[in-house]
PDB file of C-alpha atoms in Angstrom:
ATOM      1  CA  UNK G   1       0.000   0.000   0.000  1.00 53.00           C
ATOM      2  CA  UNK G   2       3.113   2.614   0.504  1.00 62.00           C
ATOM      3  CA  UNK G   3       4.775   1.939  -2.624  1.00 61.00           C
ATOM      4  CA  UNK G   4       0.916   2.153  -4.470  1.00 59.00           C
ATOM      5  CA  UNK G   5       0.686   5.669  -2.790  1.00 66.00           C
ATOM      6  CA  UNK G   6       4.291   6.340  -3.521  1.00 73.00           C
ATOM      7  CA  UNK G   7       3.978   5.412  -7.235  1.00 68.00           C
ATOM      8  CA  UNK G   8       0.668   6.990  -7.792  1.00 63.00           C
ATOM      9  CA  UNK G   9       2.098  10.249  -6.579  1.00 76.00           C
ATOM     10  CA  UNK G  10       4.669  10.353  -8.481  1.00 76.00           C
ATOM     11  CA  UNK G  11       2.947   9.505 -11.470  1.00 67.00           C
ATOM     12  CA  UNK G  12       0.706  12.577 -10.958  1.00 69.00           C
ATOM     13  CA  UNK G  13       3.481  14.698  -9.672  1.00 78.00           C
ATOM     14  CA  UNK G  14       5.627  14.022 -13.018  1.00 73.00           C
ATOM     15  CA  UNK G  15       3.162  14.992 -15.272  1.00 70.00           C
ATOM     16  CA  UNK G  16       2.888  18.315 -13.385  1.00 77.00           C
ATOM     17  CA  UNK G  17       6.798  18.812 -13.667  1.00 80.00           C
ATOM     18  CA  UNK G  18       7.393  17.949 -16.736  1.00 74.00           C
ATOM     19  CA  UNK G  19       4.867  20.544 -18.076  1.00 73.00           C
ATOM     20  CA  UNK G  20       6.056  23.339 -15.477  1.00 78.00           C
ATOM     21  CA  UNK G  21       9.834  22.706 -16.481  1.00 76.00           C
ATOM     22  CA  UNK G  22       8.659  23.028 -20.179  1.00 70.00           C
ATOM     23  CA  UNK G  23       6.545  26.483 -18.995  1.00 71.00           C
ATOM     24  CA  UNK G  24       9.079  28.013 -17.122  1.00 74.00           C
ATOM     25  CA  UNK G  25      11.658  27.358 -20.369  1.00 71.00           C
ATOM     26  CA  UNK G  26       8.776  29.511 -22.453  1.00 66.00           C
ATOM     27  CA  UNK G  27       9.021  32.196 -19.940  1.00 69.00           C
ATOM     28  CA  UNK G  28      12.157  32.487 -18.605  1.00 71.00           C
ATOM     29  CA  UNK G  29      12.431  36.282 -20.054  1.00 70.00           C
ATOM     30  CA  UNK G  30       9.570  37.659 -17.757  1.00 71.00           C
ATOM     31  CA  UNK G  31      10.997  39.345 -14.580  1.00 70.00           C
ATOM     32  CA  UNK G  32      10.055  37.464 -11.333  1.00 73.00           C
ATOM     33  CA  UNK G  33       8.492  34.715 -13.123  1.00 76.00           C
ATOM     34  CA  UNK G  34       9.452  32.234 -10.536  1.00 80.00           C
ATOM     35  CA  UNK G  35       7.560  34.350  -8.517  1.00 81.00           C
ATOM     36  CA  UNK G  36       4.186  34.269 -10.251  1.00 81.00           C
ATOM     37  CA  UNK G  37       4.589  30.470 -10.725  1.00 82.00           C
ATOM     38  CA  UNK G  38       5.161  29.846  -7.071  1.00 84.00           C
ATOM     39  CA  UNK G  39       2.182  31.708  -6.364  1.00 86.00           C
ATOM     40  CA  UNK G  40       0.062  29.550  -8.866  1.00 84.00           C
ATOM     41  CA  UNK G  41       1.651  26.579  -7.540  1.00 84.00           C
ATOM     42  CA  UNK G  42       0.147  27.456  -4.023  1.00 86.00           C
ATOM     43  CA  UNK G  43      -3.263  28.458  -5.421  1.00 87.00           C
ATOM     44  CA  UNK G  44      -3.594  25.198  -6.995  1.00 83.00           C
ATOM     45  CA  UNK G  45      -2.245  23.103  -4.125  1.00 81.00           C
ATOM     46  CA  UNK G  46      -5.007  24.795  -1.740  1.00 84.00           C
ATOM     47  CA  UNK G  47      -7.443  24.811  -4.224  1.00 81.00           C
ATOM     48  CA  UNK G  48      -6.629  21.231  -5.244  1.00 76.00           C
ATOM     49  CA  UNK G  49      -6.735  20.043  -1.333  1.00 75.00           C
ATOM     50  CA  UNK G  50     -10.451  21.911  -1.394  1.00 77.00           C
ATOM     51  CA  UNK G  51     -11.585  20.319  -4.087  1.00 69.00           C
ATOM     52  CA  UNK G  52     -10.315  16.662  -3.643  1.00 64.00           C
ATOM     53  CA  UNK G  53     -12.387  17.068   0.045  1.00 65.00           C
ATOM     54  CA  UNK G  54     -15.404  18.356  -1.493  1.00 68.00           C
ATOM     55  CA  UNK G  55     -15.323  15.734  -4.547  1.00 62.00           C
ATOM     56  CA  UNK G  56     -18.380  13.731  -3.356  1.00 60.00           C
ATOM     57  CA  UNK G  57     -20.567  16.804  -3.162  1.00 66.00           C
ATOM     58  CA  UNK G  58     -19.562  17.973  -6.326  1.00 63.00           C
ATOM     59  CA  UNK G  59     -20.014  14.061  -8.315  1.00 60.00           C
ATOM     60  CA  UNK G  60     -23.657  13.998  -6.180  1.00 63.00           C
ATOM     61  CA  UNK G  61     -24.517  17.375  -7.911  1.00 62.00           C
ATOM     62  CA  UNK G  62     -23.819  15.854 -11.089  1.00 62.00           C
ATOM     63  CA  UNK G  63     -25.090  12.544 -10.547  1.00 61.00           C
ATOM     64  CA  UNK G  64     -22.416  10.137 -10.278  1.00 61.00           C
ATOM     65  CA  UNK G  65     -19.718  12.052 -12.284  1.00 63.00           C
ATOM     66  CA  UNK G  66     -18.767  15.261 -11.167  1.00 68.00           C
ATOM     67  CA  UNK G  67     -15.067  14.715 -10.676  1.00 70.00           C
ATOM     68  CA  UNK G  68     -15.125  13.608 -14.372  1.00 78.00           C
ATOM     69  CA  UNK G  69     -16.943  16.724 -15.470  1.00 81.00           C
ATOM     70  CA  UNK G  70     -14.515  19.123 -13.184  1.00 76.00           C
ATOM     71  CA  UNK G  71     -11.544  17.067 -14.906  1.00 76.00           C
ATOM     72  CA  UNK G  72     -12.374  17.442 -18.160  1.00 83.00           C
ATOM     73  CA  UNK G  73     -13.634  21.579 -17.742  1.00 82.00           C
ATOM     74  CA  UNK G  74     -10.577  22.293 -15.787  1.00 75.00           C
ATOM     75  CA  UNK G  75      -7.944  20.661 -18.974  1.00 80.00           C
ATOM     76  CA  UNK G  76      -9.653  22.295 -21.604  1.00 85.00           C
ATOM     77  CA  UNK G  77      -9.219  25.737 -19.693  1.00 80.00           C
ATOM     78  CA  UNK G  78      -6.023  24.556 -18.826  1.00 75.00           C
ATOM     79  CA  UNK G  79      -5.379  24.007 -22.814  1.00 83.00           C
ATOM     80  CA  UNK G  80      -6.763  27.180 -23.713  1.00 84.00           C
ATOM     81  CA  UNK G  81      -4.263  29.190 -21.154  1.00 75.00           C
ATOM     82  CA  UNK G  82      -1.094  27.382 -22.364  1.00 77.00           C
ATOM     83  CA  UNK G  83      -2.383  28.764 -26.063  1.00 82.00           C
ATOM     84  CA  UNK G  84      -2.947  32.100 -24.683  1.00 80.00           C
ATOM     85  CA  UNK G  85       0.429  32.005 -23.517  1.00 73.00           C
ATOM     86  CA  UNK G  86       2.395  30.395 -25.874  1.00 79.00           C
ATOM     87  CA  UNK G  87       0.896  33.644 -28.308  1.00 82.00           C
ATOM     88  CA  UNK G  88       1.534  36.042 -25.566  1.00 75.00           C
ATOM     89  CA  UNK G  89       5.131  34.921 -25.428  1.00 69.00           C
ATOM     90  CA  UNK G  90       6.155  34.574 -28.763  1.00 75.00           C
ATOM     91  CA  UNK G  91       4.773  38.713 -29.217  1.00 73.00           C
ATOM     92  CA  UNK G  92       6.490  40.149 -25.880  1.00 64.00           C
ATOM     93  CA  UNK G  93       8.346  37.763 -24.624  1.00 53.00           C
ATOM     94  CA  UNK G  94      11.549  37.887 -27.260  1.00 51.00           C
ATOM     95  CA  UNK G  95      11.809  40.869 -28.519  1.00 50.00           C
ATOM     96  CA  UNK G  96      15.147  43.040 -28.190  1.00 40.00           C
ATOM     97  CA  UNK G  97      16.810  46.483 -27.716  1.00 39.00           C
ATOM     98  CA  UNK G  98      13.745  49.240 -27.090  1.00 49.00           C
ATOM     99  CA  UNK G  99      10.869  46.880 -27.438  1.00 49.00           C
ATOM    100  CA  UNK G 100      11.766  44.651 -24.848  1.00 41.00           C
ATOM    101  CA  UNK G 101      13.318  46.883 -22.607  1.00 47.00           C
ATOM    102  CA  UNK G 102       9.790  48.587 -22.567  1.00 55.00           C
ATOM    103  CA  UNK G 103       8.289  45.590 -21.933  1.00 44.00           C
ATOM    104  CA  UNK G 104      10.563  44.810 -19.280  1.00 42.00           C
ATOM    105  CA  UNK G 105      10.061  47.895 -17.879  1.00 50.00           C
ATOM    106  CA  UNK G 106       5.911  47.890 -18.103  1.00 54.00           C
ATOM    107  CA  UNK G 107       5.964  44.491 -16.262  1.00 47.00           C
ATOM    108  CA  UNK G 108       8.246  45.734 -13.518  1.00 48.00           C
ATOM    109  CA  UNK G 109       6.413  49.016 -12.766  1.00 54.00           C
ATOM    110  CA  UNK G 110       2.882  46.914 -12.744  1.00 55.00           C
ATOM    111  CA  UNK G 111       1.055  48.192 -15.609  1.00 58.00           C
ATOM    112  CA  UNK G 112       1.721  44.503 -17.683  1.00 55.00           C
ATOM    113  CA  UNK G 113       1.453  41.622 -15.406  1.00 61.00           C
ATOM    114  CA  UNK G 114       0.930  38.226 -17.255  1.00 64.00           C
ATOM    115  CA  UNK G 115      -1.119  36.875 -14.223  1.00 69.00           C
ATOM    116  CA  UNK G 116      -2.522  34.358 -16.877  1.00 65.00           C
ATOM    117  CA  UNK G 117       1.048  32.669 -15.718  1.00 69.00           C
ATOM    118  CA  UNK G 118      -0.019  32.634 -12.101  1.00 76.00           C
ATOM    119  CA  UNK G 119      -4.068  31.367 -13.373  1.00 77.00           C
ATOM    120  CA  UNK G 120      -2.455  28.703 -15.745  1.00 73.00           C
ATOM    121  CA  UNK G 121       0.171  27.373 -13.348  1.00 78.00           C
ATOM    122  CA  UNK G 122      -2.999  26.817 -10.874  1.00 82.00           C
ATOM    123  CA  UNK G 123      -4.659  25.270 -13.199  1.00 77.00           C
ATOM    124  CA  UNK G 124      -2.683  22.647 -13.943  1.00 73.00           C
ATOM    125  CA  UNK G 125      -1.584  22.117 -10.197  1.00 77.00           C
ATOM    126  CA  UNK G 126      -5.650  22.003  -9.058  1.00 76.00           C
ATOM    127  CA  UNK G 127      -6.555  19.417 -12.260  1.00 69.00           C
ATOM    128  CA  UNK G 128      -3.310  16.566 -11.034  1.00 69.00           C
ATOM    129  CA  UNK G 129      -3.422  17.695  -7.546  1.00 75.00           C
ATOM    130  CA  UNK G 130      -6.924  17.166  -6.730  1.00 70.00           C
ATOM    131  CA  UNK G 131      -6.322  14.091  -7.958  1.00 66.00           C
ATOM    132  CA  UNK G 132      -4.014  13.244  -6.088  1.00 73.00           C
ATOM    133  CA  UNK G 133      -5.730  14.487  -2.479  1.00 73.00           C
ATOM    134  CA  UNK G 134      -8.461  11.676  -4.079  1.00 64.00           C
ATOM    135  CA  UNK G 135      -5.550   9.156  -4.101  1.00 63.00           C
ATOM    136  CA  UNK G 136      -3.820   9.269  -1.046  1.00 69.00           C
ATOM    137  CA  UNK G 137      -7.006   9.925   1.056  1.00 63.00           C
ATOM    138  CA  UNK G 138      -8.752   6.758  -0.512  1.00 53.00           C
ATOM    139  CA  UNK G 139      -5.983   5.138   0.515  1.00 57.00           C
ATOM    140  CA  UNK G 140      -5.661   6.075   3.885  1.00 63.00           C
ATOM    141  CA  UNK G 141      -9.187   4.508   4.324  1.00 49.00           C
ATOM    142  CA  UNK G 142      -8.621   1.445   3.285  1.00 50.00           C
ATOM    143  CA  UNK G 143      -4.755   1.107   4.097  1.00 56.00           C
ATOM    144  CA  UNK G 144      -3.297  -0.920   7.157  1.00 58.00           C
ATOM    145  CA  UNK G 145      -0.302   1.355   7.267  1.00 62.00           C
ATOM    146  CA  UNK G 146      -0.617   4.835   9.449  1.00 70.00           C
ATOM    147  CA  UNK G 147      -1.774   7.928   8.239  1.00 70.00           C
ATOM    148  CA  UNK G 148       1.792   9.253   8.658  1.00 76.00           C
ATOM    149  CA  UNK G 149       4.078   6.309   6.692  1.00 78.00           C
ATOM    150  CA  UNK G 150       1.494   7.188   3.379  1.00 73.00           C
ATOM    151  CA  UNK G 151       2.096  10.683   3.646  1.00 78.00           C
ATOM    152  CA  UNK G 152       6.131   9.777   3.756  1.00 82.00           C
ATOM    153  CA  UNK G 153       5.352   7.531   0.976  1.00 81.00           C
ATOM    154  CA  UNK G 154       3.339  10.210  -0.802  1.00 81.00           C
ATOM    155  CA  UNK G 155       6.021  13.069  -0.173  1.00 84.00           C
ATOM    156  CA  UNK G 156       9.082  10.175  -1.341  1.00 87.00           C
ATOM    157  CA  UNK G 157       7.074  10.057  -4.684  1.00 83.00           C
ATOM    158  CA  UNK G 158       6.539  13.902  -5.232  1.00 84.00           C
ATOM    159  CA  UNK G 159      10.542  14.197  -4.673  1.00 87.00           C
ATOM    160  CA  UNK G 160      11.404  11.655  -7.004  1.00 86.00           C
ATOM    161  CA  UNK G 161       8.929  13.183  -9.855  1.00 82.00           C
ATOM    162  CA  UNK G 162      10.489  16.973  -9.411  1.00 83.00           C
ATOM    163  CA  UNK G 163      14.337  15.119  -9.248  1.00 84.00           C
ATOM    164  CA  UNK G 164      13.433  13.173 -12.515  1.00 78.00           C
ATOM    165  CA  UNK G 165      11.523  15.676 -14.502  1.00 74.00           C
ATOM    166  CA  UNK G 166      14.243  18.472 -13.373  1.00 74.00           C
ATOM    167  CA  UNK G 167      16.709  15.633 -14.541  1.00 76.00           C
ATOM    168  CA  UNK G 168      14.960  15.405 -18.066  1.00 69.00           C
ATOM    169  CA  UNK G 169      14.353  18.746 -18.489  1.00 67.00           C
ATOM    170  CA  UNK G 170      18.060  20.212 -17.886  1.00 70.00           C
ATOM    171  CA  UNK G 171      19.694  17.342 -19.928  1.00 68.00           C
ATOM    172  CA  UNK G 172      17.083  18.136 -23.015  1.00 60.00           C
ATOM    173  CA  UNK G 173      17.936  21.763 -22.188  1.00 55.00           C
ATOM    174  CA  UNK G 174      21.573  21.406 -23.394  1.00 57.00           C
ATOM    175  CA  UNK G 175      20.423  20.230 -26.444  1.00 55.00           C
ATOM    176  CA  UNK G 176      18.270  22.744 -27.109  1.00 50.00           C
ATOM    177  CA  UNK G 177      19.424  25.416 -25.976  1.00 50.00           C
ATOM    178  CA  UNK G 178      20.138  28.052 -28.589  1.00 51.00           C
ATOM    179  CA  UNK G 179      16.044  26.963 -29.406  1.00 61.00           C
ATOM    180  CA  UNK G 180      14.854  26.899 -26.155  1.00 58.00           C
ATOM    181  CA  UNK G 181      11.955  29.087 -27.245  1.00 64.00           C
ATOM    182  CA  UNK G 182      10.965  27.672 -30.180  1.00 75.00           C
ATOM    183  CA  UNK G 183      10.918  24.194 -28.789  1.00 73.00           C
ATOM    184  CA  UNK G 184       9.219  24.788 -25.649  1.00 70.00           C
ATOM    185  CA  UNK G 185       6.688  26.520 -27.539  1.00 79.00           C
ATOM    186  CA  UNK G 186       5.698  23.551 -29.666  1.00 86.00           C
ATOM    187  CA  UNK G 187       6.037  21.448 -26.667  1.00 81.00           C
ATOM    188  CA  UNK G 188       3.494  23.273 -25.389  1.00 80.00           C
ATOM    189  CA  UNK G 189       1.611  23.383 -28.150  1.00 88.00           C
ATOM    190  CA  UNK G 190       1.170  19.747 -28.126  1.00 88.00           C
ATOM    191  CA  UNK G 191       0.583  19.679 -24.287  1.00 82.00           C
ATOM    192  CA  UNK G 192      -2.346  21.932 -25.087  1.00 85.00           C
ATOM    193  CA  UNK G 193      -3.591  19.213 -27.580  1.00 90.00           C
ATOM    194  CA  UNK G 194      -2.720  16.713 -24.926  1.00 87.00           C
ATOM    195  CA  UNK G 195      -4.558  18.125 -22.808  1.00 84.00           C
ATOM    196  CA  UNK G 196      -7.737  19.475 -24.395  1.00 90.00           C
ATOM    197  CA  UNK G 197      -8.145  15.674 -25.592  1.00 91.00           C
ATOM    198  CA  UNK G 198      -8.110  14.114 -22.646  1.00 88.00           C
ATOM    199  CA  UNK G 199     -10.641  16.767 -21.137  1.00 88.00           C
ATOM    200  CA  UNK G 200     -13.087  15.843 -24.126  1.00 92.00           C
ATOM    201  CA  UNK G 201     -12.254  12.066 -22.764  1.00 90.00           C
ATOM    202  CA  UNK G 202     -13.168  12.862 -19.162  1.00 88.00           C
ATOM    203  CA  UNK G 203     -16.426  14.870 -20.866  1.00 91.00           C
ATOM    204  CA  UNK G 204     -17.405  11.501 -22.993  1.00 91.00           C
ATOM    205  CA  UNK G 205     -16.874   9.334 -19.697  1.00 88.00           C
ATOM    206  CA  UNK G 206     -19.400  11.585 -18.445  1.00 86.00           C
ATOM    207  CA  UNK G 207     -21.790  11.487 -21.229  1.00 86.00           C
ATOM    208  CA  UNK G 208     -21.020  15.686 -21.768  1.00 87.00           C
ATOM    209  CA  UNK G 209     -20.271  14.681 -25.450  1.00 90.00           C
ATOM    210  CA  UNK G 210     -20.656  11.749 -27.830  1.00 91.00           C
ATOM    211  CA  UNK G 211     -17.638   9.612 -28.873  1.00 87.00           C
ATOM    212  CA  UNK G 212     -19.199   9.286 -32.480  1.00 86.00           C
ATOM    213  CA  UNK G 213     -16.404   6.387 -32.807  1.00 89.00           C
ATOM    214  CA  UNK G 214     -15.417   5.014 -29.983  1.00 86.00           C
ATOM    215  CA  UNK G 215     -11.801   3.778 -30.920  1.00 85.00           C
ATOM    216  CA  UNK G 216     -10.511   4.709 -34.507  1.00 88.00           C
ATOM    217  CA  UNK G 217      -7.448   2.600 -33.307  1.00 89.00           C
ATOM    218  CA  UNK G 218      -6.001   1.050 -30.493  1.00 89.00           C
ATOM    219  CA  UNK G 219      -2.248   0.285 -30.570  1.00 86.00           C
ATOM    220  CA  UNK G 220      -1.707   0.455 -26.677  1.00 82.00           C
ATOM    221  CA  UNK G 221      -0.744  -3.441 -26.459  1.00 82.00           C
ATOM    222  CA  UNK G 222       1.860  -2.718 -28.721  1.00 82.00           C
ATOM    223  CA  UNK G 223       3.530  -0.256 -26.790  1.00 83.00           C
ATOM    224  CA  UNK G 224       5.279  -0.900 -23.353  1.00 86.00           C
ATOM    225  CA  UNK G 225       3.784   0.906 -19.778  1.00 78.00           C
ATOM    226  CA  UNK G 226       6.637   3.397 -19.730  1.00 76.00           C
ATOM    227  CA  UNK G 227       5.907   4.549 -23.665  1.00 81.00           C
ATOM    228  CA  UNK G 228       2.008   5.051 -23.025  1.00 79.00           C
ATOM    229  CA  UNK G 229       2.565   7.400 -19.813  1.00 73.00           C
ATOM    230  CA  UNK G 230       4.977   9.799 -21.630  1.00 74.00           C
ATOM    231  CA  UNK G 231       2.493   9.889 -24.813  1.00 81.00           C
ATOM    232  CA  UNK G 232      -0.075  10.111 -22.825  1.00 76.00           C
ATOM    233  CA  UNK G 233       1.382  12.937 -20.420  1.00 68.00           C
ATOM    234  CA  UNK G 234       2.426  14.822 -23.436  1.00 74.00           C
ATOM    235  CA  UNK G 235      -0.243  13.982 -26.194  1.00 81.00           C
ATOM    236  CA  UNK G 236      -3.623  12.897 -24.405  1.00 81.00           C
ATOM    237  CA  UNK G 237      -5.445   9.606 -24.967  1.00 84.00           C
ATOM    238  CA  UNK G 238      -4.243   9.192 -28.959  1.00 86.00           C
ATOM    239  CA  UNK G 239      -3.231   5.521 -28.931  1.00 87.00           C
ATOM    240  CA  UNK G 240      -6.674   4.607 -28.782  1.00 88.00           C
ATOM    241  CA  UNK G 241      -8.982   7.669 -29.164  1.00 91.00           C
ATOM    242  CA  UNK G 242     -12.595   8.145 -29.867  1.00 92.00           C
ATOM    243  CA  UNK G 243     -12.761  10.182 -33.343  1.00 94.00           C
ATOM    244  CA  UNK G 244     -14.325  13.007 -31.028  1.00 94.00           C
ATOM    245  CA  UNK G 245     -11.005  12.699 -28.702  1.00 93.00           C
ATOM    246  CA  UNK G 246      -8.852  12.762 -32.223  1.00 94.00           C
ATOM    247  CA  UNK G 247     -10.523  15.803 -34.037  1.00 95.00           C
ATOM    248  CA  UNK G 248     -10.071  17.693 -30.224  1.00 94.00           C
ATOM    249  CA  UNK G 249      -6.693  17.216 -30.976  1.00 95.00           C
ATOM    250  CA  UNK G 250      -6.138  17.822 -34.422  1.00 95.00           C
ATOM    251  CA  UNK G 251      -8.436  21.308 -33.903  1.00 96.00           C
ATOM    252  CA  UNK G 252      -6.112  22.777 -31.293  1.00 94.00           C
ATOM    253  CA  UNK G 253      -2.967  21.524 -32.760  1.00 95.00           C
ATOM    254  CA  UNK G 254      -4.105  23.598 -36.349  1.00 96.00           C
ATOM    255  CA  UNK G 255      -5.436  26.732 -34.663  1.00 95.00           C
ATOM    256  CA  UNK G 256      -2.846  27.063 -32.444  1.00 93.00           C
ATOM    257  CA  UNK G 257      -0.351  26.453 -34.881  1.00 94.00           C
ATOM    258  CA  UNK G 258      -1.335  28.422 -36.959  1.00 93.00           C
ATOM    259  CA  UNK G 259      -1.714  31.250 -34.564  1.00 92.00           C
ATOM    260  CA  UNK G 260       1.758  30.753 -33.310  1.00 91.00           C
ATOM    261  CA  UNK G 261       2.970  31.322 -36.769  1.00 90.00           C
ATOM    262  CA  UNK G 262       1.259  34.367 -37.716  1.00 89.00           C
ATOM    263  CA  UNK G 263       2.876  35.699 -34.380  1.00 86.00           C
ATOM    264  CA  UNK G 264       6.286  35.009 -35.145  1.00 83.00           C
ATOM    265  CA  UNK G 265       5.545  36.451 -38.569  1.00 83.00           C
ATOM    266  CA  UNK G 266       4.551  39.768 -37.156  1.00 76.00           C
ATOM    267  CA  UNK G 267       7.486  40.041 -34.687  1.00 62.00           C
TER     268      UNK G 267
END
C-alpha cells in the first residue's frame, strides 16, 4: 500500500513537472516569473486540497460524475491558457533592444502583469493535484499502514517526480538550448492538444459529449507501460482515441499552430 501511494504520486506529480519545467523554459524572459509560478503553484495546491475534500458533493450534484466533469472543464481551460500564452510569449516575450526593454520595464512598474502565468500554473496544479488528495485519502481509508508512513510515501514520490523531470528537463535543455523558445513553444503546443483531448475524454466518460467512434485505433498493447505514460502525459489519450477525442486534438494543434505562426511572422 506505501509503494501504491508512492507510485501513484509520483505519477501525478511528473506529469505536473514535466509541463512546469517546459513552462518556465517559455518564460524564462519575464521578470520574477518564478515568482508568479510559485504563487500559482500554491493556489492550486489549496485549491486542489479543497476540491479533492469536497469531490463527493460535487459528483452527487452531477449525478455520479462530477469529478469527471470538473476534470475534463478544468484541462480544456487549462489548454486554452497554455495557447494564450504560448501567443503572448512569442509577441512580448523575445523581442530586443527598445521593445523589450519597454516591456521589461511595463511588467516591472505593474502596468503589464501576465497573471494568466499565475491562473495557468494553478490550473494545472488544481486538475493533477486534486487528484491526487483523491488518491492518497482513498488510501488512507482502506490502508493498514498509518496515516503518517502514506504521507512519507506520498512526499518520497513527489521528490522523485520533481528530481526526474528536473533531470529530463536540464539534460534536453543542453540540447536545445540556442532553441529553447521555439521548442518549448511547440512542446506546449502539443501539451495543449494533450490536454484538451483528454478533457473531451473525461467529458465523454461523463456522457457531456458523444464519442461518435469510440476507438478509430487502439495500438496500446503494442507499446510498453513506460511509452504510453509519456504519450499520454504529453499527447492525451491518442493511442486509442474516440474520433471526437482525435478531431479535439487535431483542432487545437491547427489553430494554435497556426496562430503561433502568424505571431512570429509579425514580430
Amino acid at each position: 500500500m506505501l509503494l501504491s501511494a508512492g507510485l501513484i504520486v509520483f505519477r501525478e506529480a511528473l506529469e505536473i513537472v514535466i509541463i512546469l519545467t517546459i513552462l518556465a523554459g517559455a518564460t524564462k524572459n519575464i521578470p520574477h516569473r518564478n515568482h508568479y509560478m510559485l504563487l500559482g503553484v500554491a493556489i492550486g495546491t489549496v485549491g486542489s486540497a479543497m476540491l479533492g475534500f469536497v469531490s463527493d458533493d460535487i459528483d452527487s450534484y452531477f449525478g455520479g460524475v462530477g469529478q469527471e466533469v470538473l476534470n475534463g472543464v478544468m484541462l480544456i481551460i487549462t489548454a486554452i491558457m497554455i495557447g494564450f500564452t504560448v501567443i503572448w510569449m512569442t509577441k512580448n516575450g523575445r523581442k530586443s533592444g527598445s521593445k523589450l526593454k519597454k516591456v521589461v520595464a511595463e511588467i516591472e512598474s505593474g502596468s503589464k502583469k501576465p497573471y494568466h502565468l499565475v491562473s495557468l500554473v494553478a490550473l494545472l496544479m488544481l486538475r493533477e493535484g486534486s487528484e491526487i488528495v483523491l488518491y492518497v485519502s482513498s488510501l488512507m481509508i482502506v490502508a493498514k499502514h498509518s496515516i503518517l508512513s502514506i504521507l512519507f510515501a506520498s512526499v518520497c514520490g513527489a521528490l522523485a517526480a520533481v528530481m526526474a523531470g528536473l533531470i529530463a528537463y536540464n539534460t534536453a535543455n543542453q540540447f536545445v538550448k540556442k532553441h529553447i523558445f521555439t521548442v518549448s513553444n511547440w512542446l506546449m503546443i502539443f501539451i495543449a492538444a494533450g490536454l484538451a483531448n483528454q478533457g473531451v475524454g473525461f467529458l465523454i466518460a461523463a456522457d457531456q459529449l458523444p464519442e461518435v467512434i469510440s476507438s478509430l485505433w487502439n495500438v496500446n498493447s503494442f507499446l510498453p507501460d513506460a511509452a504510453l505514460f509519456f504519450i499520454r502525459s504529453f499527447l492525451g489519450n491518442i493511442t486509442n482515441p474516440s474520433f471526437t477525442e482525435m478531431l479535439t486534438f487535431v483542432i487545437v494543434i491547427a489553430t494554435m499552430s497556426t496562430a503561433y505562426k502568424r505571431a512570429v511572422n509579425a514580430k
